[in-house]
Amino acid sequence: MGWRQTYRLRLQRKRYLIRAFRKRREMKPVVNRTALIRPRDTLVFVTARNERVRLPYFLRYYREMGVDHFLFVDNDSDDGSREYLAEQPDVSVWSTRASYKRARFGMDWMNWLLRRYGRGHWCLTVDPDEFFIYPFCDTRPIRALTDWLETCAYPSFPAMLLDMYPKGPIDAQPYHEGQDPFEIACWFDAGNYTISKNGLHQNLWIQGGPRARVFFPDAPFAAPSLNKIPLVKWRRGYVYISSTHMLLPRKLNKTYDEWGGERAAGCLLHAKFLSPLSAKVSEELTRREHYANSREYRAYSEHLSGQPDLWCKWSERYINWRQLEIIGLMSKGNWA
Amino acid sequence: MPVGFVMMCHTALDRAAQVARYWAQSDAPVVIHVDARVPRAAFRQLQDDLADLGNVSFCRRFKCDWGTWSLVAAAQAGAEKMLERHPEVSHVFLASGACLPLRPVAELNAYLDRRPWTDFIESVTTADVGWTVGGLDIERFTLHFPFSWKKRRKLFDRYVNLQRRLGLRRHIPDGLVPHLGSQWWCLTRATLSAILTDPDRPVHDRYFRRVWIPDESYFQTLVRLYGTSIESRSLTLSKFDYQGKPHVFYDDHLQLLRRSDCFVARKIWPQADRLYKTFLAPRAPSLAHTEPDPTKIDRLFSKAVERRLKGRAGLYMQSRFPRKDRENGKTCAQYSIFHGFADIFENFDSWLSKQVTARVHGHIFGPERVEFAGGETLYNGCLTDSVALRDYNPRAFLTNMIWNARGERQCFMFSPRDNQECNWFTATDPNAQISVITGAWAVPLFHSARPFHEVRREAARLQKVEQAHLDILRSMYVKARVRIWTMADFIENPMEPLQTIIDELSPRTARRLTEAPRLVDLTGFGQFLQNLKNQGMQPRLMGDFPMGEDPRPATGRRGRPYLVR
C-alpha cells in the first residue's frame, strides 16, 4: 500500500470519527448504567426503532450467551421500547429523534458509543433482528470465543448475515413477544452466495441469499451486502464505515484466509422476514430513512403486495451451528 | 512413594489454588512458583487460600517472559525447594497453573511406582523435530538471541540473519547434545538432583541463559547426561497448534479428556467450570493400570490445524477466499463438461443420464436461462435459473453448484453460445473433464430458418468464440482432462470416444454402450458449409465434410459392429 492510499484511508477514518463526534449530542441518555461495566465485560451495541415485541427475546438470547451489558440507541420509538429497555438492569439507553439516515444509518451514533464505552472491550454491534452464532455457541459462552481470539491476536471476528424466512407468506404466522423467531423463520438458502474482494478496504463483499434470489434477480449488483464484522476488540481510533460491513483501519477487515486455509467465522441469523413485515415496510417507505434511497424497501413492497413466499423446495431448515459449518457458511478454523 | 508437583502460575490463580489443593489433599506435596509480575495482593490471596495445607509451599519468584531463561530459573527454584523440603518425593512433576489432573494422584503414584527409574520427558534431537516455530532448530543452540521474539520481532529476525551471514556460532559446552521437547516433564529424584547439583551447572546455566526458548531444551538436553531410563514423552497432555500456541480445553471436551486416560491435561480454560468440578471431585482410584492414550484428542486437534491451513477444497466462503492458484482444489468434486454434444445428438442429456449415475444438466451457462436438469427453475442450494444472477459472478455460480451437490457428479452441456467467463477456470481445474466436439455449433445454424446473412455473421462469431476456448484448452496451463475431436472425426466413429468418456465418468460400471445417441439429420450439411465458404466465411473447426457425402444418422442402429472387445 502506497503512502497516498494510507493517507487517504487515514483521512477517511478521521472524517468518520469527526462525524461521530459531531453527532454525539443528538443522543440524550435515558438511563446510563455504564458505570456497571467491568474491565473484561463483553458489550452489545444496538440501534433500535419500534422493536418492543422483539426485545425480550433479543435480550434473553444475548444474556444467555454471556454478554454483560447492552448499549441501546433508541431512535424515536413510540411503542414503549425505550421504557422497557430503561427498566432492564444491564441496559444503558440513549434516545434520539434525529434522522437515522443522516447519522449514516445509525453508524455515527454507534461509533460514538463504541469510542466512548467500547475501548478495551470485545464489542458486538448488531441490529435487534440479528442473532449472533459462532462455533461451539451451544456449549461455550462468548467469553471463550473472545479469549481464544485474543490468544490468536485476531482483533475482529466475521459473521455473515444469513437471511432466515418462514415457509409460506411472511405475514402468515404472527410473532409473539418472547418467542424464538427461528421457530417461525427457520429456513435459509444454503449455497447461492457470491463473494468478491474490495481492493481498497480489503473486506469481502458477499451477496446472495433469498433477498437476491427473490427481490433482485435482475439487478444482482443492488442486492444487499451480507458480509459483516460485528465482533471487535475495540480500540480508540477504530471506526465502522458502512454499517458493520467494514471498518477502518482496514486490517480489521482481513478476517479471511487467502492461502487456502479457513479462519474461524460465525453467522448472524437475520430474523427480518417475520411478521409484521408489511406494516414495517410501508412505514419505512414513508420515512425514507434507509440505505440507497430505501431501494431495498421499495423492492420488498413491490413483492409484498403479492404475498411472496421465500421458501422453495431447496431451502434448508436451520438446526444448529454445526449444520452451517458442514454446509460451509461458517467455520471452526483451528478452534477445536 | 509420592510424586511432588511444581506448579508454574501466572494467571487464573484461583484455578491454580483449586488444583494445588486437590493434589495436596491427595498427599502429593506442591511447590508453587508465582510469576513476579503477579500483584502482591493476588499473591497474598493465593497464599491465604492454601495456608491450611502443610505440604504446599512457595518458591522464589522470577519475572517470567515467554521463551526466556526466567522460566527455567523458576522451574529450578521450584524443583530445588521440592527436593529439599520433601525428602520422601521420588518423582517431580512440572505442571502449570492451567493444568488439570484427569486421574487421581494414587493412579499416577501407582504408575510411577512401577517405573521407579524412568524419566518422562520429551527429548528429541534437533534434527528430528518438525514442530519448531520460526524454522530455528539447531540454531537455537548456536546463535545469540539478545532480542525478544514477541516484542521485537524485526530486530530478532535481522540479528539472526546477520549472524547467519557472518557465520557467528556459539560453542556448545562439551558433552552436551542439544535436545528439544515439551517443557512439561516428570523426572526422578535421582536425575533431577544430578542436574541441579552438577559441578558443571554454572557452565550449563550460563550457556542456556542465551539459548532461545531454554525451557524447551534445558532439562531435555541435560537429562541425556544423567537419566538412566528416558521415556521420551510427556505425561502432560498438551497440544500445540501450527503457531505453537497451546490448544485450550473447554467443558465440551469432558468426555474426550475422560477417555484419554492421561494424567494431567493442559491448557484448561479458566471458566471451564464443569471440567474443574468433574475432575477435582474426589474419586476412588481405578485399579486397572491403563496407559494414557491421547490419540482421539490428537486427531481432533490435527484436524483443526489442517482445516486452518488447507481448508475444504472447493469452498469459497466468508473466511476462506483463496487467491488464484492457492485454492487447494478449485472445486470440491469432479464434473464433466460436454462441449458441442447437444448440438449433434438429439436429446443427448437424457441419453447420457441413462448411461451414467450423475446429474446431467443442459446448458447451465446458456444465454436464455440456466438449464438445470429436468427443467428445474431452482436447484440445490437455492441457485436460480436467472441469467442475471449467474452472470453477475459465473465462477461463484459454478463453484457453488459443484459444492452444493457434493457426493453427486455434475455433468453439463456447453457451447460457444454460452457464457464463456469460466473457460480458464475450468481448463485449469483438475476436477474438470472437458470433452469437445469442435464445430458442432454450426449444426443448429444449419437447421435454423434465419436469413443466411445473419447465419453467416453468427457462424463467424461462434467460430471465433470457440477458437478462443480451444486456444485455452490447448495451452500449457491446462489441468483438466481435455479431449477434443473435430465434428467430422466424431461422427465417423462416435461409439469409441463416447465409451472412453463414460468409462472415465463411472469407472466401476464396466458396461459397454449398447445404444448410441441419435445423430441429428445432417443431410445437406456439406452444402451448407460450402455456402458459408462461398459467402467468404471459412468454417475451419468442423473437420472435413465433402459435399454430397452427407453423414448418415444411422449410427444408432449400427452400434453393434463397433463393439470390439
PDB file of N, CA and C in Angstrom, chain A residues 139-141 144 147 151 154 159-160 189 191-193 195 204-205 207 213 217 220 256-263 265-266 312-314 325-330 332-336, chain B residues 241-242 245 247 250 252-253 269 301 304 307-312 315 317-323 326 328 376 378-384 386 388-389 392-393 396 400 403-404 406:
ATOM      1  N   THR A 139     -22.201 -24.714  23.503  1.00  0.00           N
ATOM      2  CA  THR A 139     -21.529 -25.245  24.697  1.00  0.00           C
ATOM      3  C   THR A 139     -20.548 -24.260  25.331  1.00  0.00           C
ATOM      4  N   ARG A 140     -20.155 -23.224  24.611  1.00  0.00           N
ATOM      5  CA  ARG A 140     -19.166 -22.310  25.168  1.00  0.00           C
ATOM      6  C   ARG A 140     -19.701 -20.883  25.139  1.00  0.00           C
ATOM      7  N   PRO A 141     -19.539 -20.147  26.231  1.00  0.00           N
ATOM      8  CA  PRO A 141     -20.006 -18.761  26.236  1.00  0.00           C
ATOM      9  C   PRO A 141     -19.140 -17.887  25.344  1.00  0.00           C
ATOM     10  N   ALA A 144     -15.415 -17.483  25.930  1.00  0.00           N
ATOM     11  CA  ALA A 144     -14.467 -18.480  25.436  1.00  0.00           C
ATOM     12  C   ALA A 144     -13.963 -18.073  24.052  1.00  0.00           C
ATOM     13  N   ASP A 147     -11.680 -14.899  24.390  1.00  0.00           N
ATOM     14  CA  ASP A 147     -10.381 -15.287  24.959  1.00  0.00           C
ATOM     15  C   ASP A 147      -9.520 -15.961  23.906  1.00  0.00           C
ATOM     16  N   THR A 151      -5.872 -14.833  22.204  1.00  0.00           N
ATOM     17  CA  THR A 151      -4.611 -15.578  22.169  1.00  0.00           C
ATOM     18  C   THR A 151      -4.102 -15.702  20.726  1.00  0.00           C
ATOM     19  N   TYR A 154      -6.269 -12.100  16.976  1.00  0.00           N
ATOM     20  CA  TYR A 154      -7.239 -11.651  15.983  1.00  0.00           C
ATOM     21  C   TYR A 154      -8.061 -10.538  16.619  1.00  0.00           C
ATOM     22  N   ALA A 159     -18.991 -12.476  10.804  1.00  0.00           N
ATOM     23  CA  ALA A 159     -20.221 -13.265  10.894  1.00  0.00           C
ATOM     24  C   ALA A 159     -21.122 -12.824   9.761  1.00  0.00           C
ATOM     25  N   MET A 160     -21.255 -13.698   8.778  1.00  0.00           N
ATOM     26  CA  MET A 160     -22.060 -13.371   7.616  1.00  0.00           C
ATOM     27  C   MET A 160     -23.530 -13.329   7.988  1.00  0.00           C
ATOM     28  N   ASP A 189     -31.208 -20.098   2.684  1.00  0.00           N
ATOM     29  CA  ASP A 189     -30.589 -20.527   1.429  1.00  0.00           C
ATOM     30  C   ASP A 189     -29.189 -21.033   1.743  1.00  0.00           C
ATOM     31  N   GLY A 191     -26.671 -22.312  -0.470  1.00  0.00           N
ATOM     32  CA  GLY A 191     -25.466 -22.225  -1.305  1.00  0.00           C
ATOM     33  C   GLY A 191     -25.596 -21.364  -2.534  1.00  0.00           C
ATOM     34  N   ASN A 192     -26.086 -20.136  -2.386  1.00  0.00           N
ATOM     35  CA  ASN A 192     -26.165 -19.278  -3.570  1.00  0.00           C
ATOM     36  C   ASN A 192     -25.545 -17.908  -3.284  1.00  0.00           C
ATOM     37  N   TYR A 193     -24.423 -17.922  -2.578  1.00  0.00           N
ATOM     38  CA  TYR A 193     -23.788 -16.659  -2.212  1.00  0.00           C
ATOM     39  C   TYR A 193     -22.585 -16.394  -3.112  1.00  0.00           C
ATOM     40  N   ILE A 195     -19.081 -13.984  -3.740  1.00  0.00           N
ATOM     41  CA  ILE A 195     -18.116 -13.199  -2.983  1.00  0.00           C
ATOM     42  C   ILE A 195     -17.190 -12.481  -3.949  1.00  0.00           C
ATOM     43  N   LEU A 204     -14.328  -8.616   2.216  1.00  0.00           N
ATOM     44  CA  LEU A 204     -15.039  -9.395   1.207  1.00  0.00           C
ATOM     45  C   LEU A 204     -16.435  -8.815   1.066  1.00  0.00           C
ATOM     46  N   TRP A 205     -16.935  -8.837  -0.147  1.00  0.00           N
ATOM     47  CA  TRP A 205     -18.294  -8.360  -0.397  1.00  0.00           C
ATOM     48  C   TRP A 205     -19.124  -9.574  -0.749  1.00  0.00           C
ATOM     49  N   GLN A 207     -22.845 -11.294  -1.426  1.00  0.00           N
ATOM     50  CA  GLN A 207     -24.250 -11.063  -1.759  1.00  0.00           C
ATOM     51  C   GLN A 207     -24.904 -12.393  -2.056  1.00  0.00           C
ATOM     52  N   ARG A 213     -32.239 -13.580  -4.566  1.00  0.00           N
ATOM     53  CA  ARG A 213     -32.969 -14.550  -5.379  1.00  0.00           C
ATOM     54  C   ARG A 213     -34.364 -14.034  -5.737  1.00  0.00           C
ATOM     55  N   PRO A 217     -33.529 -10.426  -8.753  1.00  0.00           N
ATOM     56  CA  PRO A 217     -32.987 -11.382  -9.730  1.00  0.00           C
ATOM     57  C   PRO A 217     -32.468 -10.690 -10.984  1.00  0.00           C
ATOM     58  N   PRO A 220     -28.596  -7.916  -9.680  1.00  0.00           N
ATOM     59  CA  PRO A 220     -27.835  -8.533  -8.581  1.00  0.00           C
ATOM     60  C   PRO A 220     -26.860  -7.573  -7.921  1.00  0.00           C
ATOM     61  N   TYR A 256     -10.329 -13.207   6.782  1.00  0.00           N
ATOM     62  CA  TYR A 256     -10.391 -14.422   5.973  1.00  0.00           C
ATOM     63  C   TYR A 256      -8.971 -14.823   5.581  1.00  0.00           C
ATOM     64  N   ASP A 257      -8.846 -16.087   5.175  1.00  0.00           N
ATOM     65  CA  ASP A 257      -7.539 -16.599   4.770  1.00  0.00           C
ATOM     66  C   ASP A 257      -7.463 -16.599   3.249  1.00  0.00           C
ATOM     67  N   GLU A 258      -6.306 -16.225   2.731  1.00  0.00           N
ATOM     68  CA  GLU A 258      -6.159 -16.151   1.274  1.00  0.00           C
ATOM     69  C   GLU A 258      -5.264 -17.241   0.728  1.00  0.00           C
ATOM     70  N   TRP A 259      -4.804 -18.132   1.568  1.00  0.00           N
ATOM     71  CA  TRP A 259      -3.857 -19.155   1.113  1.00  0.00           C
ATOM     72  C   TRP A 259      -4.467 -20.534   1.169  1.00  0.00           C
ATOM     73  N   GLY A 260      -5.781 -20.576   1.139  1.00  0.00           N
ATOM     74  CA  GLY A 260      -6.454 -21.866   1.066  1.00  0.00           C
ATOM     75  C   GLY A 260      -7.002 -22.351   2.391  1.00  0.00           C
ATOM     76  N   GLY A 261      -6.506 -21.821   3.502  1.00  0.00           N
ATOM     77  CA  GLY A 261      -6.984 -22.272   4.802  1.00  0.00           C
ATOM     78  C   GLY A 261      -8.296 -21.601   5.183  1.00  0.00           C
ATOM     79  N   GLU A 262      -8.862 -22.053   6.301  1.00  0.00           N
ATOM     80  CA  GLU A 262     -10.101 -21.464   6.798  1.00  0.00           C
ATOM     81  C   GLU A 262      -9.845 -20.792   8.130  1.00  0.00           C
ATOM     82  N   ARG A 263     -10.290 -19.560   8.277  1.00  0.00           N
ATOM     83  CA  ARG A 263     -10.277 -18.954   9.591  1.00  0.00           C
ATOM     84  C   ARG A 263     -11.633 -19.207  10.233  1.00  0.00           C
ATOM     85  N   ALA A 265     -15.195 -18.417  11.689  1.00  0.00           N
ATOM     86  CA  ALA A 265     -16.202 -17.423  11.329  1.00  0.00           C
ATOM     87  C   ALA A 265     -17.551 -17.861  11.871  1.00  0.00           C
ATOM     88  N   GLY A 266     -18.391 -16.908  12.149  1.00  0.00           N
ATOM     89  CA  GLY A 266     -19.735 -17.207  12.646  1.00  0.00           C
ATOM     90  C   GLY A 266     -20.793 -16.762  11.664  1.00  0.00           C
ATOM     91  N   CYS A 312     -38.509 -22.312  -0.877  1.00  0.00           N
ATOM     92  CA  CYS A 312     -38.575 -23.160  -2.058  1.00  0.00           C
ATOM     93  C   CYS A 312     -38.148 -24.558  -1.625  1.00  0.00           C
ATOM     94  N   LYS A 313     -38.263 -25.518  -2.522  1.00  0.00           N
ATOM     95  CA  LYS A 313     -38.037 -26.887  -2.059  1.00  0.00           C
ATOM     96  C   LYS A 313     -36.567 -27.164  -1.760  1.00  0.00           C
ATOM     97  N   TRP A 314     -35.685 -26.258  -2.161  1.00  0.00           N
ATOM     98  CA  TRP A 314     -34.269 -26.449  -1.847  1.00  0.00           C
ATOM     99  C   TRP A 314     -33.864 -25.709  -0.575  1.00  0.00           C
ATOM    100  N   GLU A 325     -21.733 -25.107   9.610  1.00  0.00           N
ATOM    101  CA  GLU A 325     -20.316 -25.371   9.364  1.00  0.00           C
ATOM    102  C   GLU A 325     -20.158 -26.440   8.284  1.00  0.00           C
ATOM    103  N   ILE A 326     -20.987 -27.467   8.328  1.00  0.00           N
ATOM    104  CA  ILE A 326     -20.892 -28.514   7.307  1.00  0.00           C
ATOM    105  C   ILE A 326     -21.253 -27.950   5.937  1.00  0.00           C
ATOM    106  N   ILE A 327     -22.287 -27.128   5.900  1.00  0.00           N
ATOM    107  CA  ILE A 327     -22.702 -26.526   4.630  1.00  0.00           C
ATOM    108  C   ILE A 327     -21.617 -25.603   4.089  1.00  0.00           C
ATOM    109  N   GLY A 328     -20.792 -25.069   4.993  1.00  0.00           N
ATOM    110  CA  GLY A 328     -19.706 -24.196   4.532  1.00  0.00           C
ATOM    111  C   GLY A 328     -20.045 -22.726   4.634  1.00  0.00           C
ATOM    112  N   LEU A 329     -21.034 -22.388   5.471  1.00  0.00           N
ATOM    113  CA  LEU A 329     -21.349 -20.968   5.646  1.00  0.00           C
ATOM    114  C   LEU A 329     -20.525 -20.368   6.775  1.00  0.00           C
ATOM    115  N   MET A 330     -20.098 -21.197   7.718  1.00  0.00           N
ATOM    116  CA  MET A 330     -19.207 -20.720   8.763  1.00  0.00           C
ATOM    117  C   MET A 330     -18.134 -21.780   9.003  1.00  0.00           C
ATOM    118  N   LYS A 332     -15.026 -23.464  11.921  1.00  0.00           N
ATOM    119  CA  LYS A 332     -14.384 -23.503  13.230  1.00  0.00           C
ATOM    120  C   LYS A 332     -12.950 -23.016  13.145  1.00  0.00           C
ATOM    121  N   GLY A 333     -12.403 -22.962  11.915  1.00  0.00           N
ATOM    122  CA  GLY A 333     -10.995 -22.614  11.788  1.00  0.00           C
ATOM    123  C   GLY A 333     -10.154 -23.600  12.579  1.00  0.00           C
ATOM    124  N   ASN A 334      -9.176 -23.100  13.315  1.00  0.00           N
ATOM    125  CA  ASN A 334      -8.361 -24.019  14.119  1.00  0.00           C
ATOM    126  C   ASN A 334      -8.804 -24.032  15.574  1.00  0.00           C
ATOM    127  N   TRP A 335     -10.022 -23.587  15.823  1.00  0.00           N
ATOM    128  CA  TRP A 335     -10.547 -23.692  17.176  1.00  0.00           C
ATOM    129  C   TRP A 335     -11.167 -25.068  17.308  1.00  0.00           C
ATOM    130  N   ALA A 336     -10.769 -25.806  18.325  1.00  0.00           N
ATOM    131  CA  ALA A 336     -11.318 -27.157  18.461  1.00  0.00           C
ATOM    132  C   ALA A 336     -11.792 -27.385  19.881  1.00  0.00           C
TER     133      ALA A 336
ATOM    134  N   ASP B 241      -0.889 -25.788  18.424  1.00  0.00           N
ATOM    135  CA  ASP B 241      -1.353 -25.623  17.050  1.00  0.00           C
ATOM    136  C   ASP B 241      -0.185 -25.173  16.172  1.00  0.00           C
ATOM    137  N   TYR B 242      -0.504 -24.830  14.930  1.00  0.00           N
ATOM    138  CA  TYR B 242       0.565 -24.589  13.963  1.00  0.00           C
ATOM    139  C   TYR B 242       1.396 -23.354  14.292  1.00  0.00           C
ATOM    140  N   LYS B 245       0.909 -22.243  19.660  1.00  0.00           N
ATOM    141  CA  LYS B 245       0.087 -21.886  20.820  1.00  0.00           C
ATOM    142  C   LYS B 245      -0.605 -23.137  21.333  1.00  0.00           C
ATOM    143  N   HIS B 247      -3.416 -25.603  22.521  1.00  0.00           N
ATOM    144  CA  HIS B 247      -4.862 -25.731  22.376  1.00  0.00           C
ATOM    145  C   HIS B 247      -5.487 -25.684  23.762  1.00  0.00           C
ATOM    146  N   TYR B 250     -12.181 -27.067  26.808  1.00  0.00           N
ATOM    147  CA  TYR B 250     -13.414 -26.463  27.330  1.00  0.00           C
ATOM    148  C   TYR B 250     -14.307 -27.567  27.883  1.00  0.00           C
ATOM    149  N   ASP B 252     -16.928 -28.829  26.800  1.00  0.00           N
ATOM    150  CA  ASP B 252     -17.425 -29.857  25.880  1.00  0.00           C
ATOM    151  C   ASP B 252     -16.368 -30.907  25.536  1.00  0.00           C
ATOM    152  N   HIS B 253     -15.152 -30.747  26.048  1.00  0.00           N
ATOM    153  CA  HIS B 253     -14.135 -31.782  25.842  1.00  0.00           C
ATOM    154  C   HIS B 253     -14.157 -32.831  26.939  1.00  0.00           C
ATOM    155  N   TRP B 269      -9.328 -23.933  29.945  1.00  0.00           N
ATOM    156  CA  TRP B 269      -9.892 -22.583  30.006  1.00  0.00           C
ATOM    157  C   TRP B 269     -10.336 -22.302  31.438  1.00  0.00           C
ATOM    158  N   PHE B 301      -7.317 -32.299  17.243  1.00  0.00           N
ATOM    159  CA  PHE B 301      -6.539 -31.081  17.072  1.00  0.00           C
ATOM    160  C   PHE B 301      -5.796 -31.060  15.743  1.00  0.00           C
ATOM    161  N   ALA B 304      -8.162 -29.847  13.262  1.00  0.00           N
ATOM    162  CA  ALA B 304      -8.382 -28.398  13.367  1.00  0.00           C
ATOM    163  C   ALA B 304      -7.262 -27.635  12.668  1.00  0.00           C
ATOM    164  N   ARG B 307      -7.656 -27.924   8.968  1.00  0.00           N
ATOM    165  CA  ARG B 307      -8.732 -27.050   8.490  1.00  0.00           C
ATOM    166  C   ARG B 307      -8.213 -25.619   8.357  1.00  0.00           C
ATOM    167  N   ARG B 308      -7.429 -25.217   9.333  1.00  0.00           N
ATOM    168  CA  ARG B 308      -6.927 -23.845   9.315  1.00  0.00           C
ATOM    169  C   ARG B 308      -5.921 -23.630   8.184  1.00  0.00           C
ATOM    170  N   LEU B 309      -5.116 -24.647   7.893  1.00  0.00           N
ATOM    171  CA  LEU B 309      -4.052 -24.450   6.916  1.00  0.00           C
ATOM    172  C   LEU B 309      -4.475 -24.791   5.485  1.00  0.00           C
ATOM    173  N   LYS B 310      -5.258 -25.852   5.342  1.00  0.00           N
ATOM    174  CA  LYS B 310      -5.614 -26.276   3.988  1.00  0.00           C
ATOM    175  C   LYS B 310      -7.081 -26.011   3.653  1.00  0.00           C
ATOM    176  N   GLY B 311      -7.936 -26.039   4.643  1.00  0.00           N
ATOM    177  CA  GLY B 311      -9.340 -25.774   4.407  1.00  0.00           C
ATOM    178  C   GLY B 311     -10.013 -26.865   3.599  1.00  0.00           C
ATOM    179  N   ARG B 312     -11.274 -26.627   3.278  1.00  0.00           N
ATOM    180  CA  ARG B 312     -12.021 -27.606   2.497  1.00  0.00           C
ATOM    181  C   ARG B 312     -11.917 -27.223   1.034  1.00  0.00           C
ATOM    182  N   LEU B 315     -14.295 -24.830  -1.456  1.00  0.00           N
ATOM    183  CA  LEU B 315     -15.215 -23.990  -0.679  1.00  0.00           C
ATOM    184  C   LEU B 315     -14.744 -22.540  -0.739  1.00  0.00           C
ATOM    185  N   MET B 317     -15.921 -19.068   0.975  1.00  0.00           N
ATOM    186  CA  MET B 317     -16.854 -18.538   1.966  1.00  0.00           C
ATOM    187  C   MET B 317     -16.220 -17.357   2.686  1.00  0.00           C
ATOM    188  N   GLN B 318     -16.943 -16.839   3.690  1.00  0.00           N
ATOM    189  CA  GLN B 318     -16.527 -15.583   4.311  1.00  0.00           C
ATOM    190  C   GLN B 318     -15.155 -15.636   4.969  1.00  0.00           C
ATOM    191  N   SER B 319     -14.693 -16.816   5.356  1.00  0.00           N
ATOM    192  CA  SER B 319     -13.372 -16.835   5.992  1.00  0.00           C
ATOM    193  C   SER B 319     -12.390 -17.707   5.215  1.00  0.00           C
ATOM    194  N   ARG B 320     -12.783 -18.101   4.009  1.00  0.00           N
ATOM    195  CA  ARG B 320     -11.867 -18.816   3.127  1.00  0.00           C
ATOM    196  C   ARG B 320     -12.067 -18.280   1.728  1.00  0.00           C
ATOM    197  N   PHE B 321     -11.229 -17.365   1.329  1.00  0.00           N
ATOM    198  CA  PHE B 321     -11.354 -16.806  -0.007  1.00  0.00           C
ATOM    199  C   PHE B 321      -9.969 -16.799  -0.629  1.00  0.00           C
ATOM    200  N   PRO B 322      -9.523 -17.978  -1.105  1.00  0.00           N
ATOM    201  CA  PRO B 322      -8.140 -18.107  -1.552  1.00  0.00           C
ATOM    202  C   PRO B 322      -7.850 -17.274  -2.799  1.00  0.00           C
ATOM    203  N   ARG B 323      -6.612 -16.832  -2.863  1.00  0.00           N
ATOM    204  CA  ARG B 323      -6.159 -16.170  -4.076  1.00  0.00           C
ATOM    205  C   ARG B 323      -6.066 -17.179  -5.201  1.00  0.00           C
ATOM    206  N   ARG B 326      -4.160 -20.648  -5.202  1.00  0.00           N
ATOM    207  CA  ARG B 326      -3.879 -21.032  -3.819  1.00  0.00           C
ATOM    208  C   ARG B 326      -5.065 -21.792  -3.255  1.00  0.00           C
ATOM    209  N   ASN B 328      -6.037 -24.925  -3.150  1.00  0.00           N
ATOM    210  CA  ASN B 328      -6.025 -26.331  -2.707  1.00  0.00           C
ATOM    211  C   ASN B 328      -7.241 -27.048  -3.261  1.00  0.00           C
ATOM    212  N   GLU B 376     -35.714 -27.717 -14.079  1.00  0.00           N
ATOM    213  CA  GLU B 376     -35.998 -27.042 -12.803  1.00  0.00           C
ATOM    214  C   GLU B 376     -35.668 -25.556 -12.897  1.00  0.00           C
ATOM    215  N   LEU B 378     -35.193 -23.878  -9.961  1.00  0.00           N
ATOM    216  CA  LEU B 378     -34.312 -23.706  -8.806  1.00  0.00           C
ATOM    217  C   LEU B 378     -33.538 -24.997  -8.627  1.00  0.00           C
ATOM    218  N   TYR B 379     -32.362 -24.873  -8.047  1.00  0.00           N
ATOM    219  CA  TYR B 379     -31.573 -26.088  -7.866  1.00  0.00           C
ATOM    220  C   TYR B 379     -30.898 -26.076  -6.503  1.00  0.00           C
ATOM    221  N   ASN B 380     -30.297 -27.189  -6.188  1.00  0.00           N
ATOM    222  CA  ASN B 380     -29.567 -27.404  -4.943  1.00  0.00           C
ATOM    223  C   ASN B 380     -28.908 -26.130  -4.403  1.00  0.00           C
ATOM    224  N   GLY B 381     -29.167 -25.817  -3.144  1.00  0.00           N
ATOM    225  CA  GLY B 381     -28.572 -24.624  -2.547  1.00  0.00           C
ATOM    226  C   GLY B 381     -29.328 -23.364  -2.922  1.00  0.00           C
ATOM    227  N   CYS B 382     -30.518 -23.518  -3.519  1.00  0.00           N
ATOM    228  CA  CYS B 382     -31.358 -22.383  -3.933  1.00  0.00           C
ATOM    229  C   CYS B 382     -30.716 -21.558  -5.040  1.00  0.00           C
ATOM    230  N   LEU B 383     -29.936 -22.174  -5.903  1.00  0.00           N
ATOM    231  CA  LEU B 383     -29.478 -21.470  -7.096  1.00  0.00           C
ATOM    232  C   LEU B 383     -30.679 -21.303  -8.015  1.00  0.00           C
ATOM    233  N   THR B 384     -30.783 -20.147  -8.661  1.00  0.00           N
ATOM    234  CA  THR B 384     -31.934 -19.943  -9.527  1.00  0.00           C
ATOM    235  C   THR B 384     -31.512 -19.983 -10.987  1.00  0.00           C
ATOM    236  N   SER B 386     -31.945 -17.670 -13.020  1.00  0.00           N
ATOM    237  CA  SER B 386     -31.804 -16.295 -13.514  1.00  0.00           C
ATOM    238  C   SER B 386     -30.435 -16.091 -14.151  1.00  0.00           C
ATOM    239  N   ALA B 388     -29.182 -13.209 -15.059  1.00  0.00           N
ATOM    240  CA  ALA B 388     -28.520 -12.037 -14.492  1.00  0.00           C
ATOM    241  C   ALA B 388     -27.749 -12.413 -13.233  1.00  0.00           C
ATOM    242  N   LEU B 389     -28.377 -13.209 -12.376  1.00  0.00           N
ATOM    243  CA  LEU B 389     -27.700 -13.619 -11.144  1.00  0.00           C
ATOM    244  C   LEU B 389     -26.482 -14.476 -11.454  1.00  0.00           C
ATOM    245  N   TYR B 392     -23.662 -12.438 -12.977  1.00  0.00           N
ATOM    246  CA  TYR B 392     -23.071 -11.483 -12.039  1.00  0.00           C
ATOM    247  C   TYR B 392     -21.760 -12.038 -11.503  1.00  0.00           C
ATOM    248  N   ASN B 393     -21.694 -13.343 -11.321  1.00  0.00           N
ATOM    249  CA  ASN B 393     -20.456 -13.985 -10.863  1.00  0.00           C
ATOM    250  C   ASN B 393     -20.479 -15.444 -11.296  1.00  0.00           C
ATOM    251  N   ALA B 396     -18.517 -18.070  -9.217  1.00  0.00           N
ATOM    252  CA  ALA B 396     -19.147 -18.430  -7.948  1.00  0.00           C
ATOM    253  C   ALA B 396     -20.340 -19.342  -8.213  1.00  0.00           C
ATOM    254  N   ASN B 400     -20.360 -22.884  -6.551  1.00  0.00           N
ATOM    255  CA  ASN B 400     -21.491 -23.147  -5.655  1.00  0.00           C
ATOM    256  C   ASN B 400     -22.232 -24.409  -6.093  1.00  0.00           C
ATOM    257  N   TRP B 403     -20.217 -27.408  -5.240  1.00  0.00           N
ATOM    258  CA  TRP B 403     -20.132 -27.584  -3.781  1.00  0.00           C
ATOM    259  C   TRP B 403     -21.459 -28.076  -3.219  1.00  0.00           C
ATOM    260  N   ASN B 404     -22.566 -27.464  -3.680  1.00  0.00           N
ATOM    261  CA  ASN B 404     -23.879 -27.827  -3.146  1.00  0.00           C
ATOM    262  C   ASN B 404     -24.224 -29.283  -3.420  1.00  0.00           C
ATOM    263  N   ARG B 406     -22.249 -31.868  -3.466  1.00  0.00           N
ATOM    264  CA  ARG B 406     -21.191 -32.801  -3.052  1.00  0.00           C
ATOM    265  C   ARG B 406     -21.744 -34.214  -2.975  1.00  0.00           C
TER     266      ARG B 406
END
